[in-house]
Tab-separated table of C-alpha atoms in Angstrom:
chain	number	residue	atom	x	y	z
A	1	MET	CA	-16.100	9.415	-19.353
A	2	ASN	CA	-13.107	11.472	-20.805
A	3	ASN	CA	-10.221	11.744	-18.885
A	4	THR	CA	-7.315	12.054	-21.940
A	5	LEU	CA	-4.340	14.353	-21.241
A	6	THR	CA	-4.220	16.339	-24.503
A	7	GLY	CA	-0.770	16.400	-25.908
A	8	LEU	CA	0.969	14.913	-22.757
A	9	PRO	CA	1.954	11.728	-23.997
A	10	GLN	CA	4.345	13.939	-26.441
A	11	LEU	CA	5.642	15.678	-23.420
A	12	GLU	CA	6.091	12.527	-21.699
A	13	LEU	CA	8.215	11.490	-24.888
A	14	PHE	CA	9.865	14.895	-24.642
A	15	PHE	CA	10.905	14.603	-20.897
A	16	THR	CA	12.163	11.538	-21.092
A	17	THR	CA	14.280	11.892	-23.876
A	18	LEU	CA	15.621	14.912	-22.635
A	19	SER	CA	16.303	13.470	-19.292
A	20	ARG	CA	18.659	11.121	-20.244
A	21	ASN	CA	21.669	13.047	-19.900
A	22	MET	CA	20.507	15.493	-17.035
A	23	THR	CA	21.623	15.691	-13.373
A	24	ALA	CA	19.619	14.256	-10.791
A	25	SER	CA	18.916	18.167	-9.595
A	26	GLU	CA	17.902	18.917	-13.294
A	27	ILE	CA	15.448	15.832	-13.486
A	28	ALA	CA	13.880	16.768	-10.214
A	29	ALA	CA	13.540	20.099	-11.973
A	30	LEU	CA	11.904	18.547	-14.913
A	31	PHE	CA	9.467	16.290	-12.968
A	32	PHE	CA	8.428	19.320	-11.112
A	33	LEU	CA	7.307	20.860	-14.744
A	34	PHE	CA	5.510	17.457	-15.844
A	35	SER	CA	3.743	17.800	-12.340
A	36	ALA	CA	2.593	21.030	-12.675
A	37	LEU	CA	1.488	20.390	-16.438
A	38	LEU	CA	-0.430	17.045	-15.497
A	39	ARG	CA	-2.498	18.543	-12.274
A	40	SER	CA	-3.726	21.114	-14.810
A	41	SER	CA	-4.742	18.883	-17.289
A	42	LEU	CA	-6.583	15.950	-15.788
A	43	VAL	CA	-10.483	16.728	-17.309
A	44	LEU	CA	-12.971	14.128	-16.517
A	45	SER	CA	-16.717	13.599	-16.986
A	46	GLN	CA	-19.878	11.871	-15.152
A	47	GLY	CA	-20.505	14.268	-12.919
A	48	LEU	CA	-17.602	14.871	-11.135
A	49	GLN	CA	-15.409	18.740	-11.693
A	50	ARG	CA	-12.455	20.255	-10.729
A	51	GLY	CA	-12.953	23.128	-8.214
A	52	PHE	CA	-16.448	21.300	-7.375
A	53	TYR	CA	-15.996	23.049	-3.407
A	54	ASP	CA	-14.726	26.554	-4.875
A	55	SER	CA	-17.398	28.733	-3.761
A	56	ASN	CA	-19.068	26.507	-1.146
A	57	CYS	CA	-16.672	25.203	0.758
A	58	PRO	CA	-13.187	26.538	-0.963
A	59	ASP	CA	-10.571	25.705	2.364
A	60	ALA	CA	-11.772	21.758	1.319
A	61	GLU	CA	-9.075	20.605	0.290
A	62	ASP	CA	-6.614	22.331	2.583
A	63	ILE	CA	-8.351	21.000	5.327
A	64	VAL	CA	-7.983	17.201	4.009
A	65	ARG	CA	-4.345	17.757	3.349
A	66	SER	CA	-3.753	19.308	6.682
A	67	THR	CA	-5.277	16.287	8.341
A	68	VAL	CA	-4.007	13.573	6.533
A	69	LYS	CA	-0.434	15.588	7.108
A	70	LYS	CA	-0.926	15.595	10.591
A	71	TYR	CA	-1.547	11.749	10.528
A	72	TYR	CA	1.361	10.908	7.711
A	73	ASN	CA	3.757	13.071	9.936
A	74	ASN	CA	3.219	10.892	13.071
A	75	ASP	CA	2.933	7.276	11.433
A	76	ALA	CA	4.248	7.687	7.601
A	77	THR	CA	2.625	4.017	7.389
A	78	ILE	CA	-0.603	5.986	7.442
A	79	ALA	CA	-0.167	6.634	3.814
A	80	PRO	CA	-0.665	3.621	2.063
A	81	GLY	CA	-3.201	2.251	4.431
A	82	LEU	CA	-5.672	5.764	3.043
A	83	LEU	CA	-4.682	4.576	-0.710
A	84	ARG	CA	-5.584	1.051	0.125
A	85	LEU	CA	-8.660	2.129	2.131
A	86	HIS	CA	-10.354	4.729	-1.417
A	87	PHE	CA	-9.205	1.649	-3.135
A	88	HIS	CA	-11.089	-0.608	-1.147
A	89	ASP	CA	-14.147	1.750	-1.005
A	90	CYS	CA	-14.057	2.054	-5.217
A	91	PHE	CA	-14.021	-1.892	-5.828
A	92	VAL	CA	-17.546	-2.267	-3.563
A	93	GLN	CA	-20.633	-0.292	-5.225
A	94	GLY	CA	-18.570	2.465	-6.370
A	95	CYS	CA	-16.461	5.174	-5.050
A	96	ASP	CA	-19.278	5.992	-2.428
A	97	ALA	CA	-17.465	6.153	0.991
A	98	SER	CA	-19.564	2.624	1.704
A	99	VAL	CA	-17.028	0.994	3.198
A	100	LEU	CA	-16.654	3.761	5.836
A	101	ILE	CA	-20.131	2.752	7.238
A	102	SER	CA	-19.932	0.517	10.741
A	103	GLY	CA	-22.558	-2.047	10.860
A	104	ALA	CA	-22.969	-5.823	12.006
A	105	SER	CA	-22.808	-6.647	8.540
A	106	SER	CA	-20.822	-4.019	6.576
A	107	GLU	CA	-18.219	-3.828	4.405
A	108	ARG	CA	-15.650	-2.591	6.672
A	109	THR	CA	-16.815	-6.499	8.170
A	110	ALA	CA	-15.582	-8.435	5.346
A	111	PRO	CA	-12.592	-10.836	5.084
A	112	GLN	CA	-11.086	-8.866	2.539
A	113	ASN	CA	-11.192	-5.472	4.231
A	114	PHE	CA	-9.607	-6.835	7.603
A	115	GLY	CA	-6.660	-4.567	8.283
A	116	LEU	CA	-7.664	-1.499	6.768
A	117	ARG	CA	-6.204	1.768	8.344
A	118	GLY	CA	-7.371	5.536	8.354
A	119	PHE	CA	-10.597	5.849	9.365
A	120	GLU	CA	-10.201	7.833	12.153
A	121	VAL	CA	-8.339	10.177	9.562
A	122	ILE	CA	-10.835	10.612	7.791
A	123	ASP	CA	-13.572	11.363	10.502
A	124	ASP	CA	-11.072	13.821	11.584
A	125	ALA	CA	-11.555	15.597	8.112
A	126	LYS	CA	-14.968	15.513	8.010
A	127	SER	CA	-15.395	16.811	11.723
A	128	GLN	CA	-13.400	19.936	10.642
A	129	LEU	CA	-15.147	19.844	7.361
A	130	GLU	CA	-18.605	19.912	8.811
A	131	ALA	CA	-17.625	22.763	11.565
A	132	THR	CA	-16.746	24.928	8.266
A	133	CYS	CA	-19.210	24.137	5.869
A	134	PRO	CA	-21.799	21.523	7.230
A	135	GLY	CA	-23.549	19.756	4.549
A	136	VAL	CA	-21.563	20.191	2.075
A	137	VAL	CA	-18.361	17.818	1.554
A	138	SER	CA	-18.744	14.552	0.850
A	139	CYS	CA	-17.035	11.721	2.362
A	140	ALA	CA	-16.317	9.897	-0.741
A	141	ASP	CA	-14.674	12.970	-2.030
A	142	ILE	CA	-12.726	13.265	1.019
A	143	LEU	CA	-11.290	9.376	0.484
A	144	ALA	CA	-10.464	10.373	-3.046
A	145	LEU	CA	-8.621	13.440	-1.676
A	146	ALA	CA	-6.747	11.711	0.853
A	147	ALA	CA	-5.679	8.780	-1.351
A	148	ARG	CA	-4.018	11.827	-3.654
A	149	ASP	CA	-2.579	13.115	-0.486
A	150	SER	CA	-1.019	10.206	0.824
A	151	VAL	CA	0.870	9.722	-2.542
A	152	ASP	CA	1.533	13.595	-3.009
A	153	LEU	CA	3.502	13.028	0.939
A	154	THR	CA	4.992	9.828	-0.089
A	155	GLY	CA	7.063	11.567	-3.026
A	156	GLY	CA	4.919	10.468	-5.777
A	157	PRO	CA	3.395	12.869	-8.127
A	158	SER	CA	0.073	14.903	-7.529
A	159	TRP	CA	-2.913	15.759	-9.321
A	160	SER	CA	-5.816	17.843	-9.397
A	161	VAL	CA	-9.030	15.553	-8.044
A	162	PRO	CA	-12.091	15.649	-10.056
A	163	LEU	CA	-14.905	16.065	-6.903
A	164	GLY	CA	-18.555	16.051	-6.478
A	165	ARG	CA	-19.094	12.662	-5.121
A	166	ARG	CA	-22.288	11.604	-3.292
A	167	ASP	CA	-22.697	9.208	-0.125
A	168	GLY	CA	-24.481	5.612	-0.806
A	169	ARG	CA	-26.409	4.717	2.259
A	170	ILE	CA	-25.862	0.713	1.276
A	171	SER	CA	-23.028	-0.740	2.748
A	172	SER	CA	-22.833	-4.856	2.752
A	173	ALA	CA	-19.879	-7.598	3.215
A	174	ALA	CA	-21.295	-10.014	1.083
A	175	ASP	CA	-20.401	-7.169	-1.990
A	176	ALA	CA	-16.474	-7.333	-1.471
A	177	LYS	CA	-15.743	-10.411	-3.006
A	178	ALA	CA	-15.369	-8.552	-5.766
A	179	LEU	CA	-11.999	-6.874	-4.234
A	180	PRO	CA	-9.186	-8.381	-6.082
A	181	SER	CA	-7.059	-11.293	-3.705
A	182	PRO	CA	-3.392	-11.528	-3.210
A	183	ALA	CA	-3.541	-15.176	-4.431
A	184	ASP	CA	-5.378	-14.062	-7.637
A	185	PRO	CA	-4.259	-15.594	-11.314
A	186	VAL	CA	-3.814	-12.332	-13.545
A	187	SER	CA	-6.850	-13.615	-15.241
A	188	VAL	CA	-8.874	-13.400	-12.208
A	189	GLN	CA	-7.618	-9.707	-11.457
A	190	ARG	CA	-8.098	-8.824	-15.293
A	191	GLN	CA	-11.708	-9.888	-14.857
A	192	LYS	CA	-12.297	-7.915	-11.630
A	193	PHE	CA	-11.076	-4.948	-12.715
A	194	ALA	CA	-12.859	-4.945	-16.023
A	195	ASP	CA	-15.710	-5.309	-14.098
A	196	GLN	CA	-15.265	-1.944	-12.992
A	197	GLY	CA	-14.599	-0.471	-16.522
A	198	LEU	CA	-10.746	-0.371	-16.120
A	199	SER	CA	-8.633	-1.880	-18.372
A	200	ASP	CA	-5.223	-4.382	-18.066
A	201	HIS	CA	-3.384	-1.159	-18.461
A	202	ASP	CA	-4.784	0.790	-15.373
A	203	LEU	CA	-4.203	-2.490	-13.171
A	204	VAL	CA	-1.026	-2.624	-13.454
A	205	THR	CA	-0.547	1.011	-13.112
A	206	LEU	CA	-2.412	0.599	-9.880
A	207	VAL	CA	-0.740	-2.233	-8.449
A	208	GLY	CA	2.323	0.028	-8.364
A	209	ALA	CA	0.738	1.163	-5.320
A	210	HIS	CA	1.833	-1.214	-3.455
A	211	THR	CA	5.962	0.511	-3.611
A	212	ILE	CA	4.514	2.424	-0.442
A	213	GLY	CA	2.113	-0.683	0.953
A	214	GLN	CA	3.125	-3.429	3.460
A	215	THR	CA	1.468	-6.484	4.266
A	216	ASP	CA	1.032	-9.660	6.818
A	217	CYS	CA	3.272	-12.639	6.666
A	218	ALA	CA	0.473	-15.045	6.295
A	219	LEU	CA	-0.993	-13.620	2.936
A	220	PHE	CA	2.109	-14.894	1.477
A	221	ARG	CA	3.904	-17.113	3.873
A	222	TYR	CA	2.626	-20.091	1.596
A	223	ARG	CA	4.836	-19.245	-0.956
A	224	LEU	CA	8.045	-19.444	1.209
A	225	PHE	CA	7.145	-23.225	2.392
A	226	ASN	CA	5.693	-26.258	0.737
A	227	PHE	CA	4.189	-24.064	-2.142
A	228	THR	CA	4.281	-27.302	-4.630
A	229	ALA	CA	3.258	-29.613	-1.645
A	230	THR	CA	6.344	-31.078	-2.277
A	231	GLY	CA	7.958	-28.833	0.102
A	232	ASN	CA	9.222	-26.266	-2.330
A	233	ALA	CA	9.208	-22.629	-2.233
A	234	ASP	CA	7.189	-20.682	-5.084
A	235	PRO	CA	9.861	-21.121	-8.065
A	236	THR	CA	9.238	-17.423	-9.279
A	237	ILE	CA	10.541	-16.275	-6.060
A	238	SER	CA	14.042	-14.796	-6.533
A	239	PRO	CA	16.671	-17.653	-5.094
A	240	ALA	CA	18.801	-14.526	-3.196
A	241	PHE	CA	15.118	-12.903	-1.939
A	242	LEU	CA	13.911	-15.896	-0.527
A	243	PRO	CA	15.998	-16.521	2.470
A	244	GLN	CA	14.955	-13.063	3.448
A	245	LEU	CA	11.560	-13.561	3.160
A	246	ARG	CA	11.601	-16.598	5.292
A	247	ALA	CA	13.523	-15.029	8.096
A	248	LEU	CA	10.852	-12.181	8.569
A	249	CYS	CA	8.031	-14.610	8.153
A	250	PRO	CA	9.734	-18.296	9.542
A	251	PRO	CA	7.262	-21.650	9.491
A	252	ASN	CA	5.805	-21.050	13.278
A	253	GLY	CA	6.641	-16.946	13.133
A	254	ASP	CA	3.418	-14.187	13.692
A	255	PRO	CA	1.294	-14.451	10.823
A	256	SER	CA	0.512	-10.649	11.519
A	257	ARG	CA	4.064	-9.335	11.172
A	258	ARG	CA	4.170	-6.577	8.597
A	259	VAL	CA	6.816	-6.919	5.573
A	260	ALA	CA	7.274	-4.323	2.884
A	261	LEU	CA	5.833	-4.753	-0.213
A	262	ASP	CA	8.693	-2.717	-2.019
A	263	LYS	CA	12.209	-3.926	-0.477
A	264	ASP	CA	14.241	-0.930	-2.337
A	265	SER	CA	12.629	1.618	-1.397
A	266	THR	CA	9.951	1.308	1.515
A	267	GLY	CA	7.876	3.941	2.650
A	268	THR	CA	9.184	5.853	-0.527
A	269	PHE	CA	6.212	6.316	-4.014
A	270	ASP	CA	8.254	5.493	-7.144
A	271	ALA	CA	8.757	3.001	-9.599
A	272	SER	CA	11.313	0.193	-8.308
A	273	PHE	CA	8.090	-1.875	-7.684
A	274	PHE	CA	8.392	-3.155	-11.020
A	275	LYS	CA	11.580	-3.753	-11.444
A	276	ASN	CA	10.975	-6.039	-8.300
A	277	VAL	CA	8.448	-7.785	-9.927
A	278	ARG	CA	10.644	-8.332	-12.904
A	279	ASP	CA	13.546	-9.741	-11.029
A	280	GLY	CA	11.546	-12.349	-8.818
A	281	ASN	CA	11.140	-10.045	-5.661
A	282	ALA	CA	7.704	-9.254	-5.823
A	283	VAL	CA	6.397	-10.480	-1.974
A	284	LEU	CA	2.619	-11.224	-2.935
A	285	GLU	CA	1.378	-13.735	-5.761
A	286	SER	CA	-0.630	-11.850	-7.696
A	287	ASP	CA	2.381	-8.855	-7.629
A	288	GLN	CA	4.592	-11.427	-9.154
A	289	ARG	CA	2.273	-13.152	-11.607
A	290	LEU	CA	2.192	-9.836	-13.303
A	291	TRP	CA	5.411	-10.556	-14.629
A	292	SER	CA	5.026	-13.880	-16.617
A	293	ASP	CA	1.488	-13.380	-17.806
A	294	ASP	CA	1.589	-12.393	-21.913
A	295	ALA	CA	-0.749	-9.468	-21.130
A	296	THR	CA	0.745	-7.475	-18.219
A	297	GLN	CA	4.676	-8.343	-18.800
A	298	GLY	CA	5.272	-6.121	-21.642
A	299	LEU	CA	3.546	-2.206	-19.168
A	300	VAL	CA	5.940	-3.703	-15.977
A	301	GLN	CA	8.954	-4.010	-18.294
A	302	LYS	CA	7.945	-0.635	-19.379
A	303	TYR	CA	7.955	0.796	-15.670
A	304	ALA	CA	11.066	-1.366	-14.472
A	305	GLY	CA	13.129	-0.015	-17.005
A	306	ASN	CA	12.097	3.530	-16.446
A	307	VAL	CA	13.437	4.256	-12.500
A	308	ARG	CA	15.840	7.082	-13.124
A	309	GLY	CA	15.507	10.028	-10.875
A	310	LEU	CA	12.596	9.910	-7.726
A	311	PHE	CA	10.648	7.606	-9.623
A	312	GLY	CA	9.890	6.990	-13.881
A	313	LEU	CA	8.298	9.760	-15.571
A	314	ARG	CA	6.343	7.006	-17.499
A	315	PHE	CA	5.013	5.654	-14.248
A	316	ALA	CA	4.847	9.213	-12.755
A	317	TYR	CA	2.311	10.192	-15.894
A	318	ASP	CA	0.135	7.206	-15.589
A	319	PHE	CA	-0.908	6.840	-12.097
A	320	PRO	CA	-3.114	9.562	-11.909
A	321	LYS	CA	-4.601	8.971	-15.288
A	322	ALA	CA	-5.439	5.428	-13.241
A	323	MET	CA	-6.279	6.790	-10.312
A	324	VAL	CA	-8.600	9.264	-11.886
A	325	SER	CA	-10.767	6.661	-13.441
A	326	MET	CA	-10.393	4.122	-10.579
A	327	SER	CA	-11.773	7.150	-8.256
A	328	SER	CA	-14.814	7.597	-11.111
A	329	VAL	CA	-16.044	3.829	-10.744
A	330	ALA	CA	-19.817	4.064	-10.403
A	331	VAL	CA	-19.687	7.578	-8.278
A	332	LYS	CA	-22.799	8.834	-6.930
A	333	THR	CA	-23.545	12.758	-8.234
A	334	GLY	CA	-26.703	15.061	-8.091
A	335	ARG	CA	-29.665	13.794	-6.272
A	336	GLN	CA	-28.246	10.046	-5.551
A	337	GLY	CA	-26.661	9.120	-2.619
A	338	GLU	CA	-26.350	11.738	0.574
A	339	ILE	CA	-23.462	13.915	2.010
A	340	ARG	CA	-23.141	11.964	5.585
A	341	ARG	CA	-23.125	14.355	8.338
A	342	LYS	CA	-20.553	11.457	9.953
A	343	CYS	CA	-19.148	9.183	7.720
A	344	SER	CA	-19.802	6.110	9.725
A	345	ARG	CA	-23.518	6.093	9.348
A	346	VAL	CA	-25.748	7.212	6.509
A	347	ASN	CA	-27.938	10.165	7.784
């Protein structure tokens, strides 16, 4: 697999240095140029390619984007839902839309997948695509495109999505154990990413998607009360942040209450999430642990120290690369798998 952006590390350094003495509007213009170069430079093998549907379904990407935008305009929280849906798909059986299959023991019934959202968006886009070019666009590609569009709509970077994935025919709840857990120590997180062929760098960068995410009180309230079995909270939580979390999630409060994972810029895709991790303001234990581990702390610091403007140029440069790597995990191409007519069931 080759997802190298030739020459862009030098451009990133040049742009970052140049932006130090620029106004906010000048930084925005600079980022627009940077994004254009990024979109034109992503290259990938593994049987995927840019413009895969140009000849047999040229409106495919526009249809997916307009569908995502329609739902986003009605409820902006659908963006992190779609991003998470793609992530959960890729970590189980590869990026083959197996998470979309319905059934008594399918992936989407696994405890790790409770709360997944966005199925109706994918189904809507698929229905439109089947009416326009039947049997051509896979559900797996729709997921990858919807994740990219969700980042873009929330103010993050955009990128060219290599396409050509085919849909899998197997979906088992038992396989969802491959997914990272909010309580995983960094060593376990690193191993789960390595099992997918992803690096420590990919791990930290992709966790940055939590900048637009939310979670339930049930998944972190244990950090706030009696964390050490002596009545104390998790000592890595900032003393200033702890009362805020306790007010949102009291001991007998609603366990399903939703809490933003990035307290400083909820709903905006930027690098402020990493500043929160550095400062002890991460909501999930697994996120906060990235700061205390030697393998991940350095990159958190780099992202946290480069938040100027809409979001740090370094994070904006790295995130699309990491997404292309993740969305290429164990893909099915050529004669493998199928093109489902409905995303919720195999043909």
